[in-house]
DNA sequence: GTGTCATGCGTAT
DNA sequence: TACGCCTGACACG
């Protein structure tokens, strides 16, 4: 269940194994037979992530585009690797390493133009830290009257945030999720961008989302936080806020749940 | 074993 | 706003 940090981390790990290598490809499940046949035996030129998308560029200029959606999963293994799941859409391997991909929303071969178009429709990606990222994020927010809690999931506004990060970032900055995007103050917009960079880069490094300041739980390091202690509000409906003890509440925005602390994130 | 839910998104209505 | 798609983990019996 992937937000942008997962894709960037996968890009980094897969790059280490497959960049510059001739790879074999297959589709055990059969639903990517044509693409796998086309890519089989090609050399990987580059692997990168943009927001929640992962892109392989091959020497032929064929591109492999992967989007995990809600269910997609990568498994990266050393050879000899275990049997892939029967649902394995893409199997990609060398003599030393093997990648299993199951459940993606997208696994397709695209030409360079389609990759450009994909990139053009995405907002700034905090992990890529573009120099004009904060400006572009602010500009896209300023045109929206939708709640900030909805805008943060719009990949045209900012690329890579998902349901966990949106809830946690809004908590950390004390912003109620239903505040209209236009009414979020300029310094808060800047802080949202800056904190997105910090949290996603840290998530990429750690391979998990941990937003809780250990001091709030009487610890000194994030590594001392146990299971179920890593997040402030995500999925904590009816439980006490880790900062102030107020009961965390939940609501539905466009079919996605959002959680917040009514005291730390007051209505305006 | 069955049922439910999930860190997503595109398309139709 | 609703629905379809995609898989697997976990709760419950």
GROMACS .gro file of C-alpha atoms (C1' of nucleotides) in nm:
model
  294
    1UNK     CA    1   0.000   0.000   0.000
    2UNK     CA    2   0.214   0.262  -0.144
    3UNK     CA    3   0.265   0.634  -0.119
    4UNK     CA    4   0.543   0.816  -0.303
    5UNK     CA    5   0.817   0.718  -0.059
    6UNK     CA    6   0.765   0.349  -0.147
    7UNK     CA    7   0.808   0.409  -0.519
    8UNK     CA    8   1.122   0.617  -0.475
    9UNK     CA    9   1.266   0.358  -0.243
   10UNK     CA   10   1.186   0.081  -0.490
   11UNK     CA   11   1.342   0.285  -0.770
   12UNK     CA   12   1.660   0.315  -0.565
   13UNK     CA   13   1.674  -0.053  -0.467
   14UNK     CA   14   1.581  -0.182  -0.812
   15UNK     CA   15   1.832   0.054  -0.975
   16UNK     CA   16   2.106  -0.103  -0.766
   17UNK     CA   17   2.012  -0.450  -0.893
   18UNK     CA   18   1.903  -0.391  -1.252
   19UNK     CA   19   2.039  -0.063  -1.394
   20UNK     CA   20   2.272  -0.137  -1.685
   21UNK     CA   21   2.177  -0.505  -1.684
   22UNK     CA   22   2.022  -0.722  -1.951
   23UNK     CA   23   1.702  -0.851  -1.792
   24UNK     CA   24   1.465  -1.137  -1.862
   25UNK     CA   25   1.092  -1.071  -1.828
   26UNK     CA   26   0.778  -1.284  -1.811
   27UNK     CA   27   0.420  -1.261  -1.691
   28UNK     CA   28   0.334  -1.577  -1.492
   29UNK     CA   29  -0.025  -1.452  -1.456
   30UNK     CA   30  -0.044  -1.396  -1.832
   31UNK     CA   31  -0.191  -1.047  -1.827
   32UNK     CA   32   0.134  -0.881  -1.936
   33UNK     CA   33   0.248  -1.146  -2.185
   34UNK     CA   34   0.284  -0.909  -2.477
   35UNK     CA   35   0.479  -0.645  -2.286
   36UNK     CA   36   0.699  -0.903  -2.118
   37UNK     CA   37   0.781  -1.060  -2.454
   38UNK     CA   38   0.876  -0.720  -2.590
   39UNK     CA   39   1.103  -0.630  -2.297
   40UNK     CA   40   1.265  -0.972  -2.256
   41UNK     CA   41   1.638  -0.952  -2.319
   42UNK     CA   42   1.653  -0.572  -2.324
   43UNK     CA   43   1.905  -0.363  -2.131
   44UNK     CA   44   1.781  -0.135  -1.852
   45UNK     CA   45   1.908   0.220  -1.908
   46UNK     CA   46   1.739   0.395  -1.614
   47UNK     CA   47   1.492   0.339  -1.331
   48UNK     CA   48   1.319   0.630  -1.165
   49UNK     CA   49   1.008   0.731  -0.971
   50UNK     CA   50   0.780   1.027  -1.027
   51UNK     CA   51   0.521   1.068  -0.754
   52UNK     CA   52   0.362   0.723  -0.720
   53UNK     CA   53   0.477   0.607  -1.065
   54UNK     CA   54   0.781   0.389  -1.138
   55UNK     CA   55   0.945   0.411  -1.479
   56UNK     CA   56   1.202   0.182  -1.642
   57UNK     CA   57   1.372   0.319  -1.952
   58UNK     CA   58   1.538   0.058  -2.175
   59UNK     CA   59   1.818   0.114  -2.427
   60UNK     CA   60   1.561   0.075  -2.706
   61UNK     CA   61   1.375   0.377  -2.562
   62UNK     CA   62   1.087   0.151  -2.467
   63UNK     CA   63   0.955   0.256  -2.126
   64UNK     CA   64   0.789   0.036  -1.865
   65UNK     CA   65   0.534   0.225  -1.657
   66UNK     CA   66   0.416   0.080  -1.327
   67UNK     CA   67   0.155   0.221  -1.090
   68UNK     CA   68   0.076   0.010  -0.785
   69UNK     CA   69  -0.268   0.150  -0.712
   70UNK     CA   70  -0.413   0.045  -0.380
   71UNK     CA   71  -0.307  -0.320  -0.389
   72UNK     CA   72   0.008  -0.344  -0.592
   73UNK     CA   73   0.322  -0.488  -0.438
   74UNK     CA   74   0.687  -0.536  -0.531
   75UNK     CA   75   0.897  -0.817  -0.397
   76UNK     CA   76   1.268  -0.791  -0.460
   77UNK     CA   77   1.459  -1.116  -0.410
   78UNK     CA   78   1.808  -1.260  -0.443
   79UNK     CA   79   1.849  -1.571  -0.657
   80UNK     CA   80   1.751  -1.841  -0.603
   81UNK     CA   81   1.414  -1.673  -0.552
   82UNK     CA   82   1.096  -1.846  -0.427
   83UNK     CA   83   0.812  -1.916  -0.671
   84UNK     CA   84   0.616  -1.602  -0.753
   85UNK     CA   85   0.249  -1.580  -0.658
   86UNK     CA   86   0.010  -1.707  -0.931
   87UNK     CA   87  -0.106  -1.346  -0.955
   88UNK     CA   88   0.242  -1.223  -1.042
   89UNK     CA   89   0.189  -0.978  -1.330
   90UNK     CA   90   0.554  -0.915  -1.404
   91UNK     CA   91   0.858  -1.126  -1.330
   92UNK     CA   92   1.188  -0.953  -1.409
   93UNK     CA   93   1.518  -1.120  -1.339
   94UNK     CA   94   1.891  -1.157  -1.386
   95UNK     CA   95   2.121  -1.438  -1.274
   96UNK     CA   96   2.150  -1.275  -0.932
   97UNK     CA   97   1.823  -1.093  -0.863
   98UNK     CA   98   1.452  -1.119  -0.921
   99UNK     CA   99   1.159  -0.879  -0.905
  100UNK     CA  100   0.796  -0.988  -0.858
  101UNK     CA  101   0.515  -0.743  -0.923
  102UNK     CA  102   0.157  -0.828  -0.824
  103UNK     CA  103  -0.168  -0.633  -0.829
  104UNK     CA  104  -0.065  -0.312  -1.005
  105UNK     CA  105  -0.318  -0.071  -1.150
  106UNK     CA  106  -0.079  -0.012  -1.439
  107UNK     CA  107   0.197  -0.225  -1.589
  108UNK     CA  108   0.245  -0.120  -1.948
  109UNK     CA  109   0.501  -0.038  -2.215
  110UNK     CA  110   0.487   0.329  -2.316
  111UNK     CA  111   0.675   0.544  -2.565
  112UNK     CA  112   0.872   0.851  -2.454
  113UNK     CA  113   0.588   1.089  -2.548
  114UNK     CA  114   0.347   0.914  -2.315
  115UNK     CA  115   0.599   0.937  -2.032
  116UNK     CA  116   0.636   1.310  -2.093
  117UNK     CA  117   0.258   1.349  -2.084
  118UNK     CA  118   0.242   1.157  -1.757
  119UNK     CA  119   0.506   1.378  -1.602
  120UNK     CA  120   0.336   1.694  -1.729
  121UNK     CA  121   0.011   1.619  -1.553
  122UNK     CA  122   0.169   1.560  -1.213
  123UNK     CA  123   0.229   1.830  -0.953
  124UNK     CA  124   0.569   1.878  -0.790
  125UNK     CA  125   0.716   1.572  -0.618
  126UNK     CA  126   0.859   1.654  -0.274
  127UNK     CA  127   1.113   1.370  -0.287
  128UNK     CA  128   1.256   1.510  -0.610
  129UNK     CA  129   1.285   1.850  -0.438
  130UNK     CA  130   1.242   2.066  -0.750
  131UNK     CA  131   1.368   2.422  -0.696
  132UNK     CA  132   1.027   2.566  -0.786
  133UNK     CA  133   0.832   2.298  -0.597
  134UNK     CA  134   0.698   2.521  -0.319
  135UNK     CA  135   0.583   2.782  -0.571
  136UNK     CA  136   0.411   2.532  -0.797
  137UNK     CA  137   0.240   2.369  -0.499
  138UNK     CA  138   0.119   2.707  -0.370
  139UNK     CA  139  -0.001   2.813  -0.715
  140UNK     CA  140  -0.204   2.496  -0.764
  141UNK     CA  141  -0.356   2.520  -0.416
  142UNK     CA  142  -0.453   2.885  -0.459
  143UNK     CA  143  -0.692   2.798  -0.742
  144UNK     CA  144  -0.887   2.540  -0.543
  145UNK     CA  145  -1.190   2.590  -0.324
  146UNK     CA  146  -1.187   2.223  -0.224
  147UNK     CA  147  -1.089   2.126   0.133
  148UNK     CA  148  -0.716   2.105   0.194
  149UNK     CA  149  -0.769   1.743   0.299
  150UNK     CA  150  -0.893   1.667  -0.050
  151UNK     CA  151  -0.636   1.879  -0.235
  152UNK     CA  152  -0.343   1.695  -0.076
  153UNK     CA  153  -0.452   1.371  -0.245
  154UNK     CA  154  -0.479   1.537  -0.586
  155UNK     CA  155  -0.163   1.431  -0.769
  156UNK     CA  156  -0.183   1.743  -0.990
  157UNK     CA  157  -0.139   1.957  -0.676
  158UNK     CA  158   0.143   1.758  -0.516
  159UNK     CA  159   0.267   1.420  -0.641
  160UNK     CA  160   0.327   1.134  -0.403
  161UNK     CA  161   0.110   1.202  -0.098
  162UNK     CA  162  -0.146   0.939   0.003
  163UNK     CA  163  -0.398   0.894   0.279
  164UNK     CA  164  -0.145   0.843   0.559
  165UNK     CA  165   0.072   1.143   0.481
  166UNK     CA  166  -0.222   1.377   0.427
  167UNK     CA  167  -0.368   1.300   0.769
  168UNK     CA  168  -0.031   1.319   0.946
  169UNK     CA  169   0.092   1.637   0.775
  170UNK     CA  170  -0.231   1.820   0.858
  171UNK     CA  171  -0.202   1.705   1.219
  172UNK     CA  172   0.161   1.812   1.248
  173UNK     CA  173   0.074   2.161   1.123
  174UNK     CA  174  -0.250   2.195   1.318
  175UNK     CA  175  -0.465   2.236   1.009
  176UNK     CA  176  -0.825   2.114   1.007
  177UNK     CA  177  -0.880   1.895   0.698
  178UNK     CA  178  -1.193   2.082   0.589
  179UNK     CA  179  -1.030   2.425   0.566
  180UNK     CA  180  -1.072   2.539   0.203
  181UNK     CA  181  -0.740   2.522   0.020
  182UNK     CA  182  -0.753   2.891  -0.071
  183UNK     CA  183  -0.784   2.984   0.294
  184UNK     CA  184  -0.475   2.799   0.409
  185UNK     CA  185  -0.233   3.075   0.509
  186UNK     CA  186   0.079   3.138   0.302
  187UNK     CA  187   0.313   3.033   0.582
  188UNK     CA  188   0.112   2.713   0.628
  189UNK     CA  189   0.136   2.635   0.257
  190UNK     CA  190   0.513   2.679   0.276
  191UNK     CA  191   0.523   2.461   0.586
  192UNK     CA  192   0.314   2.191   0.415
  193UNK     CA  193   0.563   2.174   0.129
  194UNK     CA  194   0.869   2.180   0.353
  195UNK     CA  195   0.728   1.915   0.585
  196UNK     CA  196   0.626   1.697   0.289
  197UNK     CA  197   0.987   1.702   0.175
  198UNK     CA  198   1.115   1.614   0.522
  199UNK     CA  199   0.865   1.337   0.593
  200UNK     CA  200   0.871   1.169   0.251
  201UNK     CA  201   1.249   1.176   0.229
  202UNK     CA  202   1.260   1.019   0.574
  203UNK     CA  203   0.994   0.765   0.474
  204UNK     CA  204   1.197   0.672   0.166
  205UNK     CA  205   1.509   0.626   0.377
  206UNK     CA  206   1.340   0.425   0.652
  207UNK     CA  207   1.104   0.228   0.429
  208UNK     CA  208   0.810   0.316   0.653
  209UNK     CA  209   0.604   0.612   0.762
  210UNK     CA  210   0.689   0.738   1.111
  211UNK     CA  211   0.569   1.087   1.194
  212UNK     CA  212   0.550   1.072   1.575
  213UNK     CA  213   0.804   1.276   1.767
  214UNK     CA  214   0.935   1.018   2.017
  215UNK     CA  215   0.945   1.288   2.287
  216UNK     CA  216   0.563   1.292   2.279
  217UNK     CA  217   0.571   0.932   2.405
  218UNK     CA  218   0.861   0.982   2.644
  219UNK     CA  219   1.120   0.822   2.415
  220UNK     CA  220   1.433   0.960   2.263
  221UNK     CA  221   1.440   0.798   1.918
  222UNK     CA  222   1.197   0.709   1.645
  223UNK     CA  223   1.343   0.358   1.645
  224UNK     CA  224   1.211   0.311   1.998
  225UNK     CA  225   0.852   0.352   1.885
  226UNK     CA  226   0.656   0.027   1.877
  227UNK     CA  227   0.399  -0.099   1.634
  228UNK     CA  228   0.097   0.124   1.651
  229UNK     CA  229   0.298   0.415   1.788
  230UNK     CA  230   0.429   0.556   1.463
  231UNK     CA  231   0.140   0.780   1.360
  232UNK     CA  232  -0.054   1.057   1.534
  233UNK     CA  233  -0.402   1.032   1.388
  234UNK     CA  234  -0.419   0.789   1.094
  235UNK     CA  235  -0.674   0.517   1.178
  236UNK     CA  236  -0.694   0.638   1.539
  237UNK     CA  237  -1.068   0.708   1.545
  238UNK     CA  238  -1.204   0.732   1.902
  239UNK     CA  239  -0.859   0.704   2.054
  240UNK     CA  240  -0.685   0.980   2.252
  241UNK     CA  241  -0.464   1.229   2.070
  242UNK     CA  242  -0.099   1.152   2.145
  243UNK     CA  243  -0.036   1.522   2.213
  244UNK     CA  244  -0.339   1.644   2.408
  245UNK     CA  245  -0.559   1.344   2.488
  246UNK     CA  246  -0.864   1.474   2.302
  247UNK     CA  247  -1.055   1.200   2.119
  248UNK     CA  248  -0.950   1.168   1.755
  249UNK     CA  249  -1.238   1.195   1.510
  250UNK     CA  250  -1.290   1.070   1.154
  251UNK     CA  251  -1.485   1.165   0.845
  252UNK     CA  252  -1.517   1.064   0.485
  253UNK     CA  253  -1.385   1.288   0.208
  254UNK     CA  254  -1.471   1.148  -0.135
  255UNK     CA  255  -1.475   0.792  -0.012
  256UNK     CA  256  -1.142   0.812   0.170
  257UNK     CA  257  -1.127   0.826   0.549
  258UNK     CA  258  -0.953   1.113   0.720
  259UNK     CA  259  -0.872   1.142   1.089
  260UNK     CA  260  -0.787   1.450   1.296
  261UNK     CA  261  -0.765   1.588   1.648
  262UNK     CA  262  -1.036   1.851   1.701
  263UNK     CA  263  -0.821   2.033   1.960
  264UNK     CA  264  -0.486   2.032   1.781
  265UNK     CA  265  -0.657   2.103   1.445
  266UNK     CA  266  -0.940   2.343   1.531
  267UNK     CA  267  -1.207   2.455   1.286
  268UNK     CA  268  -1.177   2.812   1.166
  269DG     C1'  269  -1.315  -2.100   0.478
  270DT     C1'  270  -1.548  -1.646   0.437
  271DG     C1'  271  -1.578  -1.163   0.472
  272DT     C1'  272  -1.380  -0.721   0.515
  273DC     C1'  273  -1.076  -0.377   0.444
  274DA     C1'  274  -0.679  -0.111   0.249
  275DT     C1'  275  -0.117   0.395   0.210
  276DG     C1'  276  -0.538   0.460  -0.557
  277DC     C1'  277  -0.729   0.617  -0.952
  278DG     C1'  278  -0.993   0.630  -1.394
  279DT     C1'  279  -1.438   0.649  -1.599
  280DA     C1'  280  -1.927   0.684  -1.614
  281DT     C1'  281  -2.344   0.913  -1.427
  282DT     C1'  282  -2.101   1.074  -0.644
  283DA     C1'  283  -2.074   0.574  -0.764
  284DC     C1'  284  -1.854   0.195  -0.946
  285DG     C1'  285  -1.497  -0.103  -1.123
  286DC     C1'  286  -1.042  -0.282  -1.102
  287DC     C1'  287  -0.647  -0.512  -0.875
  288DT     C1'  288  -0.436  -0.856  -0.437
  289DG     C1'  289  -0.340  -1.002   0.017
  290DA     C1'  290  -0.361  -0.963   0.524
  291DC     C1'  291  -0.624  -1.019   0.898
  292DA     C1'  292  -1.049  -1.094   1.185
  293DC     C1'  293  -1.379  -1.406   1.265
  294DG     C1'  294  -1.606  -1.853   1.270
   0.00000   0.00000   0.00000
